[in-house]
Amino acid sequence: MLRFISGRLLKAVVILICITVLNFFLIHAAPGDPAAVMAGEAGDADPAFLQQLRERFGLDKPLYVQLWIYVSSVVQLDLGYSYRQQLPVLQLIGERLPATLLLSLSAFVISLGLGVAAGAFASARQGKWADTIISLVALIFYATPLFWLALMGVLLFSVQLGWLPGFGYETVGANYTGLARALDIFLHLILPAMTLGLFFMAVYARMTRASMLEVGRLDFVKTAKAKGLRPGVIQHRHVLRNALLPVVTLAGLQAGQLVGGAVLIETVFAWPGIGRLMFDALSQRDYNLLLGVFVVSAAMVLLFNLITDVLYRLVDPRIKVAS
Amino acid sequence: MADTIDTNAVTSDETAAAVIHPGALKEEGRGEPVVHIDRLSIALPDGADRPYAVDRVSFKLFPGEMLCVVGESGSGKSMSANALMGLLPDTVRVAQGRILLGATDLITMPADALYAIRGRRVAMIFQEPMSALNPLMKVSAQIEEVFEAHGLLTPKERRQKALSLLTEVGLPDPPRAADSYPFQLSGGQRQRVMIAMALALEPEVLIADEPTTALDVTTQAQILKLIARLQKERNMAVMFITHDFGVVAEIADYVTVMQLGRIVEQGTAEEVLFSPQHPYTKKLIAAIPRPGEGLARVDAREPLLAVEKLSKIYRMGGGLFSKAREVHAVKDVSFTLGRGETLGIVGESGSGKSSVGRCLVRLQDPESGRVLLGGQDMAHLKGEELRAMRRRMQMIFQDPYSSLNPREKVGRIIASGPIAYGENEKKALARAAELMEMVGLDPKGTNRFPHEFSGGQRQRIGIARALALEPEIIIADEAVSALDVSIQAQVLELLGQLKKDLNLSVVFITHDLRVAAKICDRVMVMQKGEVVELGTGSEIFDTPRHPYTKSLIEAIPGRAKEALMTA
Amino acid sequence: MKDFWKRFSQNRGAVVGLVILLLVVVLSIVAPFIYTKSPWAMVQRPFIPPFTMDAFVLGTDPMGRDLAAGLAHGARVSLLVGLVSTVVSLLIGIPIGAIAGYFGGWVDDLLMRFTEFFQSVPSFALAVVLVAIFQPSIYSIVISIAVVSWPPVARLLRGEVMSLRSREFVEAAVLSGQTHSTIIWRQILPNTLSPIIVLASMMVAAAILIESSLSFLGLGDRNIMSWGYIIGAGRTVIRQAWWVSFFPGLAILLTVLALNLVGEGLNDALNPRLARKGR
């Protein structure tokens, strides 16, 4: 297992370096002077800045030298400087990362847990009204634009009903501490985490349902029936476990979407995470920050992928023994 | 289905009345019947090719007796078994009849009560040992589950019982097998696990649905012996479903022959095997391939094809950091093939017989060795030269369902070879129609798609395609093993006729020694990638020298009674 | 073809989806004729609630623009971006997947590493970065949606081609002397058509969602009225004018839902064996 994880980590690092290279070429492919692109709008007014940047990144040197400088600085965790915010990119991201991790992990758990449960429930009642309703709701959430769902959530639960806060990470100026603060953050978390989670819940519910129906037709399920096992036992012991494998794979593939969704959700809810940071970077044309966020979000996706890979190996004995 | 040739005989059979031998009716001395299936009819959904999957079928199972239910695909034999198990698919329903287990009718029984019967009083084993076990559960857990389902024993006792069952079905090293996952066991071992599971609660009735069809012949022989032994020891009633009359001859006490949902003949094993009355039964028994009919001659002329020290190694996995696993699929295989000769290559799965065929036509590249066709080495040709040589050697494939492109019309499928070699499209299509006629199909069929043809007809189309390039050698890789026995016989006959008419040389690859001995001039037996014996059909069959060949022949089911079977 | 419609229409959801989709298509075609004025034109006072004035059924936005006109014009953008970006990603994904699956070996390794790379990058974030750096325009939007959407196509096609590659009819084609390109075009690709069509319908839906999300973040083409843009513009006034955000979102939901339903219907109709098992 340790060997497997280290192998995966190595692969993740290679991918991250590739992303850095991609970033480098994006900066150069962008219309205009790379220095101006890096500085964002902050550089427009100040030629001294641009000159400073050119020297720092060797922008007058050959391209491969520039690439080397850029990649090696990123490898040393130097994501550059946000000239707009007057702070190192890494520091900006570091401050925001916990909020994003909290949001996306909660959404991940909610979506996977509720999705699998709903899908399993629906498949056991195939063709009955419960199945129809779950399938229909899943289909609708699957088609709903995330940001719109978030807005409607705010409108209903925050503006109209006043049940939940629809803005920010905690109550500004309340200065709660300890448990009270945790509760406050939890209340703030509910709406964004639920909206982000609902879309993916729909994805997993559909997948689980389809996968369970598929597995339910396999020979070993017939064997289980022939043993005289009750349908409930067959469903959870034989069908569900086998049906989860493709769902776990899908969860890994969906991780990228989840992180992307966080950008939208954080924007709507003013959640102080890296997604919100990305939105700010966009509106301020702060490309260095934008690319920094991009690299970090890619790293997050790789982390999610690693988690699902490990999960998969825990569920499926065939891989464990084969390696 | 648009079947013109394969069902010709069937339609004439249908008119014949069912034959019930006196032995089937005699019940004295057989004890009380455990199961009585009484005029059972199972309705198929609307739009199916016939109204009933099973039509007024009646039979009884007695303790300690083995009833073989024989039939080809679609005969309704599995459906009757599923009904007895209460495991009918949702799409069909019981239209009439009773299934009596002892005195209770399983059909009118509430679903809840059936749980107590399944696995406990009636147990079942299936055809595919590969997929019949849960891949994510350890073997012992799957056996222990049977006790758990019926609320019996403590967990510790269940484990003990599982181990003793695994010992009883003859698994080597039971504790290790108990802690294995199914994928770590071979096909035969898995089938033994299935049997252990079915026997766990000492059921009165065991239903075995083609339990040996997916197994190699030597494994099949062992499993058949095991089932027969356990049946006698436990005085169980066994319903054994099979398509193979050899298996019937080996183990049956009583036989029921089914065709298109109806019983056509019923009687004791002796009655049905040695004096069959119904034309359909006669046809099935006649279709059992018998050795010794092939011409035992070795061509003295110069060989058309000479294979020298052919080797093939498969490398699996392996990457930057890990070494690839190597499997020697073919090891130093040498043989010759004369013009007009049929050479059989026989072996069990993993013997390398298919790899030899695929290396000959270069669907796979051999590791080393030479394949001399008319003096030129095929094994190492490339590009255009290979393409030119290839048309001299064509192949007939195993699976009639995957060997034809579903999106191409049959005429085009047959003609595409000549077209690829630059033949005028119109001429090639006209030739395709001629070839259709040659293989016994309606030439108008060239405008239809493959799915409009039956399995046997598709195989004929595959033969026509192979002939289109006018090859000198045909390689038939398990070309009849996916077909029902009666159709198998027709296709073999066609092949023999074409071979004679066109003076073809044939390499016939098969797992079935009987088929090989019947149609081949010489037979080559392979084991684990190596040739163990090569000789004329009768030499191999009547005086085998290698112990492996002997064991293969001994494993052929029903061999002892074969001589007595008359059609 | 007759069978196809019969099976398609057996799925009621698919028929409903098809009807909705046709309505949206018709709307996008007739929009310039009904709402002849530019959707950007200020036509009335701002914040008119919906269903209060007959001339402006859906009310007006904070700039006094007709919301109904915006919706009608936005339909064309959504459908067009969805369609074109899907075509572009098919053009990228199909060759990559087909070549990887057919030739295998190091070619496959190389192409699949490339695909995997794109799959492990957070796709929406990449789309945002691409549009931002190349400046928002209808072209950069289409290209960036295509760039983030092709990997599933390549993977699907590779899987299909690999399984077809080992089918006996393809081996027979090899033996009968057909060239690689003939085999790919005549034997393999026609058999991958149904899964591609099904996937494509779902991809159009996903592309519409991405386009609206980009526009919502202010990365839309400044000259083109789109649904996502209207929602983004209505976001800050959600407390006063819920309808500005509500209706375009509903339009997106219905269109995407319709496409997914049609996709499922196509799946039933094109893969009858699978479908029968799946219901």
Short mmCIF file of C-alpha atoms in Angstrom, two decimals, chain C:
data_model
loop_
_atom_site.label_atom_id
_atom_site.label_comp_id
_atom_site.label_asym_id
_atom_site.label_seq_id
_atom_site.Cartn_x
_atom_site.Cartn_y
_atom_site.Cartn_z
CA MET C 1 -35.46 3.82 -38.43
CA LYS C 2 -39.01 2.84 -37.61
CA ASP C 3 -37.75 0.66 -34.78
CA PHE C 4 -35.64 3.53 -33.59
CA TRP C 5 -38.65 5.83 -33.18
CA LYS C 6 -40.67 3.10 -31.59
CA ARG C 7 -38.06 2.47 -28.95
CA PHE C 8 -37.35 6.17 -28.48
CA SER C 9 -40.99 7.02 -27.94
CA GLN C 10 -41.37 4.24 -25.40
CA ASN C 11 -39.32 6.41 -23.07
CA ARG C 12 -41.84 9.07 -22.07
CA GLY C 13 -39.19 11.31 -20.53
CA ALA C 14 -37.31 11.35 -23.80
CA VAL C 15 -40.39 12.48 -25.69
CA VAL C 16 -41.01 15.28 -23.18
CA GLY C 17 -37.34 16.25 -23.49
CA LEU C 18 -37.56 16.29 -27.26
CA VAL C 19 -40.61 18.55 -27.15
CA ILE C 20 -38.91 21.00 -24.76
CA LEU C 21 -35.79 20.97 -26.88
CA LEU C 22 -37.74 21.67 -30.05
CA LEU C 23 -39.46 24.60 -28.31
CA VAL C 24 -36.10 26.05 -27.31
CA VAL C 25 -34.78 25.60 -30.85
CA VAL C 26 -37.86 27.31 -32.30
CA LEU C 27 -37.51 30.11 -29.75
CA SER C 28 -33.90 30.69 -30.72
CA ILE C 29 -34.84 30.82 -34.40
CA VAL C 30 -37.77 33.18 -34.10
CA ALA C 31 -36.22 35.41 -31.41
CA PRO C 32 -34.86 38.04 -33.86
CA PHE C 33 -38.29 38.28 -35.51
CA ILE C 34 -40.35 38.65 -32.33
CA TYR C 35 -37.93 40.80 -30.38
CA THR C 36 -36.57 42.87 -33.21
CA LYS C 37 -34.84 45.31 -30.91
CA SER C 38 -31.47 44.54 -29.41
CA PRO C 39 -31.86 42.66 -26.13
CA TRP C 40 -29.47 45.20 -24.64
CA ALA C 41 -31.83 48.11 -25.34
CA MET C 42 -33.42 49.83 -22.36
CA VAL C 43 -37.11 49.73 -23.09
CA GLN C 44 -38.87 50.50 -19.85
CA ARG C 45 -38.22 51.54 -16.31
CA PRO C 46 -36.14 49.02 -14.33
CA PHE C 47 -37.47 46.44 -11.86
CA ILE C 48 -40.87 45.78 -13.41
CA PRO C 49 -42.03 42.51 -11.78
CA PRO C 50 -43.12 39.68 -14.07
CA PHE C 51 -46.72 39.18 -15.20
CA THR C 52 -47.65 42.78 -14.50
CA MET C 53 -47.28 44.31 -17.95
CA ASP C 54 -48.42 42.51 -21.08
CA ALA C 55 -45.65 43.97 -23.18
CA PHE C 56 -43.01 42.72 -20.79
CA VAL C 57 -44.34 39.40 -19.54
CA LEU C 58 -41.23 38.53 -17.54
CA GLY C 59 -40.59 42.08 -16.36
CA THR C 60 -37.41 44.13 -16.71
CA ASP C 61 -33.95 43.97 -15.20
CA PRO C 62 -32.08 46.64 -13.17
CA MET C 63 -31.17 48.42 -16.45
CA GLY C 64 -34.74 48.49 -17.75
CA ARG C 65 -34.08 45.79 -20.37
CA ASP C 66 -36.84 43.39 -21.41
CA LEU C 67 -36.10 40.08 -19.66
CA ALA C 68 -38.18 38.05 -22.13
CA ALA C 69 -36.20 39.47 -25.04
CA GLY C 70 -32.95 38.61 -23.27
CA LEU C 71 -34.13 35.05 -22.69
CA ALA C 72 -35.17 34.58 -26.31
CA HIS C 73 -31.87 35.86 -27.67
CA GLY C 74 -29.92 33.95 -25.05
CA ALA C 75 -31.41 30.67 -26.25
CA ARG C 76 -29.51 30.89 -29.52
CA VAL C 77 -26.20 31.55 -27.79
CA SER C 78 -26.65 28.67 -25.38
CA LEU C 79 -27.58 26.17 -28.08
CA LEU C 80 -24.91 27.36 -30.48
CA VAL C 81 -22.11 27.33 -27.92
CA GLY C 82 -23.27 23.92 -26.69
CA LEU C 83 -23.39 22.47 -30.17
CA VAL C 84 -20.21 23.95 -31.61
CA SER C 85 -18.06 23.23 -28.58
CA THR C 86 -19.33 19.63 -28.57
CA VAL C 87 -18.44 19.24 -32.23
CA VAL C 88 -14.97 20.62 -31.56
CA SER C 89 -14.40 18.31 -28.61
CA LEU C 90 -15.57 15.34 -30.69
CA LEU C 91 -13.08 16.38 -33.35
CA ILE C 92 -10.33 16.29 -30.73
CA GLY C 93 -11.49 13.28 -28.74
CA ILE C 94 -12.49 10.83 -31.48
CA PRO C 95 -9.16 10.71 -33.33
CA ILE C 96 -7.17 10.53 -30.11
CA GLY C 97 -9.34 7.77 -28.68
CA ALA C 98 -9.55 5.83 -31.93
CA ILE C 99 -5.81 5.92 -32.55
CA ALA C 100 -4.97 5.03 -28.96
CA GLY C 101 -7.42 2.14 -28.91
CA TYR C 102 -6.56 0.79 -32.34
CA PHE C 103 -2.80 0.87 -32.25
CA GLY C 104 -2.29 0.27 -28.54
CA GLY C 105 1.24 -0.03 -27.19
CA TRP C 106 3.30 3.10 -26.74
CA VAL C 107 0.98 5.19 -28.92
CA ASP C 108 -1.84 4.33 -26.54
CA ASP C 109 0.36 5.00 -23.51
CA LEU C 110 1.38 8.40 -24.78
CA LEU C 111 -2.09 9.53 -25.80
CA MET C 112 -3.68 8.24 -22.61
CA ARG C 113 -1.13 9.99 -20.38
CA PHE C 114 -2.00 13.16 -22.30
CA THR C 115 -5.72 12.53 -21.79
CA GLU C 116 -5.25 11.67 -18.13
CA PHE C 117 -3.42 14.92 -17.63
CA PHE C 118 -6.37 16.87 -18.96
CA GLN C 119 -8.69 14.81 -16.85
CA SER C 120 -6.88 15.44 -13.60
CA VAL C 121 -6.86 19.19 -14.15
CA PRO C 122 -9.96 20.79 -12.59
CA SER C 123 -11.85 21.36 -15.81
CA PHE C 124 -13.94 24.37 -14.89
CA ALA C 125 -10.95 26.14 -13.37
CA LEU C 126 -8.98 25.47 -16.57
CA ALA C 127 -11.83 26.85 -18.66
CA VAL C 128 -11.88 29.97 -16.48
CA VAL C 129 -8.13 30.44 -16.84
CA LEU C 130 -8.22 29.90 -20.61
CA VAL C 131 -11.05 32.35 -21.21
CA ALA C 132 -9.53 34.91 -18.86
CA ILE C 133 -6.11 34.78 -20.46
CA PHE C 134 -7.28 34.73 -24.07
CA GLN C 135 -9.85 37.45 -23.35
CA PRO C 136 -13.55 36.58 -23.20
CA SER C 137 -15.10 36.11 -26.60
CA ILE C 138 -17.43 33.63 -28.18
CA TYR C 139 -14.42 31.89 -29.76
CA SER C 140 -12.36 31.61 -26.62
CA ILE C 141 -15.42 30.28 -24.79
CA VAL C 142 -16.11 27.60 -27.38
CA ILE C 143 -12.46 26.58 -27.56
CA SER C 144 -11.98 26.41 -23.82
CA ILE C 145 -15.17 24.37 -23.33
CA ALA C 146 -13.95 22.00 -26.01
CA VAL C 147 -10.48 21.79 -24.45
CA VAL C 148 -11.91 20.72 -21.10
CA SER C 149 -14.61 18.42 -22.52
CA TRP C 150 -12.80 16.10 -24.92
CA PRO C 151 -11.13 13.65 -22.47
CA PRO C 152 -14.30 11.63 -21.80
CA VAL C 153 -14.80 11.29 -25.56
CA ALA C 154 -11.28 10.00 -26.04
CA ARG C 155 -11.63 7.55 -23.17
CA LEU C 156 -15.00 6.28 -24.37
CA LEU C 157 -13.76 5.81 -27.89
CA ARG C 158 -10.56 4.14 -26.80
CA GLY C 159 -12.53 1.64 -24.74
CA GLU C 160 -14.98 0.94 -27.55
CA VAL C 161 -12.25 0.63 -30.16
CA MET C 162 -10.16 -1.63 -27.95
CA SER C 163 -13.07 -3.97 -27.41
CA LEU C 164 -13.99 -3.91 -31.10
CA ARG C 165 -10.36 -4.37 -32.07
CA SER C 166 -10.32 -7.81 -30.48
CA ARG C 167 -13.65 -8.81 -31.98
CA GLU C 168 -13.42 -11.54 -34.53
CA PHE C 169 -14.89 -9.53 -37.39
CA VAL C 170 -12.06 -7.05 -37.13
CA GLU C 171 -9.51 -9.85 -37.10
CA ALA C 172 -11.23 -11.27 -40.16
CA ALA C 173 -10.85 -7.87 -41.81
CA VAL C 174 -7.14 -7.89 -41.00
CA LEU C 175 -6.79 -11.33 -42.55
CA SER C 176 -8.71 -10.32 -45.63
CA GLY C 177 -6.05 -7.75 -46.38
CA GLN C 178 -7.91 -4.56 -45.54
CA THR C 179 -5.75 -1.58 -44.67
CA HIS C 180 -5.74 0.08 -41.24
CA SER C 181 -7.72 3.04 -42.49
CA THR C 182 -10.35 0.82 -44.15
CA ILE C 183 -10.67 -1.18 -40.96
CA ILE C 184 -11.02 1.91 -38.80
CA TRP C 185 -13.52 3.60 -41.11
CA ARG C 186 -15.60 0.64 -42.26
CA GLN C 187 -15.36 -1.88 -39.45
CA ILE C 188 -14.75 0.01 -36.24
CA LEU C 189 -16.10 3.57 -36.30
CA PRO C 190 -19.61 2.68 -37.52
CA ASN C 191 -19.94 0.45 -34.48
CA THR C 192 -19.00 3.26 -32.09
CA LEU C 193 -21.62 5.61 -33.48
CA SER C 194 -24.39 4.96 -30.97
CA PRO C 195 -22.38 5.59 -27.80
CA ILE C 196 -20.89 8.70 -29.40
CA ILE C 197 -24.32 10.09 -30.25
CA VAL C 198 -25.55 9.44 -26.71
CA LEU C 199 -22.46 10.99 -25.16
CA ALA C 200 -22.67 13.97 -27.50
CA SER C 201 -26.20 14.84 -26.43
CA MET C 202 -25.09 14.81 -22.80
CA MET C 203 -22.03 16.88 -23.70
CA VAL C 204 -24.14 19.60 -25.31
CA ALA C 205 -25.99 19.80 -22.00
CA ALA C 206 -22.77 20.01 -20.01
CA ALA C 207 -21.37 22.64 -22.38
CA ILE C 208 -24.45 24.80 -21.88
CA LEU C 209 -23.88 24.59 -18.13
CA ILE C 210 -20.21 25.57 -18.46
CA GLU C 211 -21.02 28.46 -20.79
CA SER C 212 -23.61 29.82 -18.39
CA SER C 213 -21.19 29.46 -15.47
CA LEU C 214 -18.50 31.37 -17.35
CA SER C 215 -20.91 34.11 -18.28
CA PHE C 216 -22.14 34.23 -14.71
CA LEU C 217 -18.57 34.91 -13.54
CA GLY C 218 -18.39 37.78 -16.02
CA LEU C 219 -16.36 35.83 -18.57
CA GLY C 220 -19.00 35.93 -21.28
CA ASP C 221 -18.70 37.65 -24.63
CA ARG C 222 -19.49 41.28 -23.92
CA ASN C 223 -21.47 41.64 -27.13
CA ILE C 224 -23.72 38.66 -26.74
CA MET C 225 -26.68 38.32 -24.43
CA SER C 226 -26.61 34.97 -22.67
CA TRP C 227 -28.59 33.33 -19.90
CA GLY C 228 -25.63 33.05 -17.56
CA TYR C 229 -24.87 36.73 -18.00
CA ILE C 230 -28.42 37.75 -17.04
CA ILE C 231 -28.24 35.67 -13.86
CA GLY C 232 -24.86 37.18 -13.02
CA ALA C 233 -26.26 40.66 -13.55
CA GLY C 234 -29.26 39.84 -11.38
CA ARG C 235 -27.17 38.38 -8.57
CA THR C 236 -26.51 41.66 -6.79
CA VAL C 237 -30.18 42.63 -6.87
CA ILE C 238 -31.54 39.23 -5.88
CA ARG C 239 -33.28 40.72 -2.86
CA GLN C 240 -35.21 43.30 -4.86
CA ALA C 241 -35.73 41.47 -8.16
CA TRP C 242 -35.70 37.68 -7.81
CA TRP C 243 -37.17 37.23 -11.28
CA VAL C 244 -34.09 38.52 -13.07
CA SER C 245 -32.10 35.53 -11.89
CA PHE C 246 -34.95 33.08 -11.64
CA PHE C 247 -36.22 32.87 -15.21
CA PRO C 248 -32.94 32.47 -17.07
CA GLY C 249 -31.91 29.79 -14.58
CA LEU C 250 -35.14 27.96 -15.22
CA ALA C 251 -34.48 28.23 -18.95
CA ILE C 252 -31.04 26.65 -18.51
CA LEU C 253 -32.46 23.94 -16.27
CA LEU C 254 -35.17 23.01 -18.76
CA THR C 255 -32.83 22.99 -21.75
CA VAL C 256 -30.19 20.91 -20.01
CA LEU C 257 -32.82 18.57 -18.60
CA ALA C 258 -34.34 18.17 -22.05
CA LEU C 259 -30.96 17.31 -23.56
CA ASN C 260 -30.24 14.74 -20.88
CA LEU C 261 -33.67 13.17 -21.34
CA VAL C 262 -33.16 12.99 -25.09
CA GLY C 263 -29.76 11.45 -24.44
CA GLU C 264 -31.33 8.70 -22.34
CA GLY C 265 -33.96 8.15 -25.00
CA LEU C 266 -31.26 7.85 -27.64
CA ASN C 267 -29.45 5.38 -25.45
CA ASP C 268 -32.59 3.25 -25.20
CA ALA C 269 -33.22 3.47 -28.91
CA LEU C 270 -29.67 2.90 -30.10
CA ASN C 271 -28.58 0.22 -27.64
CA PRO C 272 -31.75 -1.83 -27.35
CA ARG C 273 -30.10 -4.74 -25.61
CA LEU C 274 -28.54 -2.62 -22.89
CA ALA C 275 -31.64 -0.55 -22.49
CA ARG C 276 -33.92 -3.50 -21.96
CA LYS C 277 -31.63 -4.68 -19.23
CA GLY C 278 -31.46 -1.23 -17.71
CA ARG C 279 -35.15 -0.59 -17.23
#
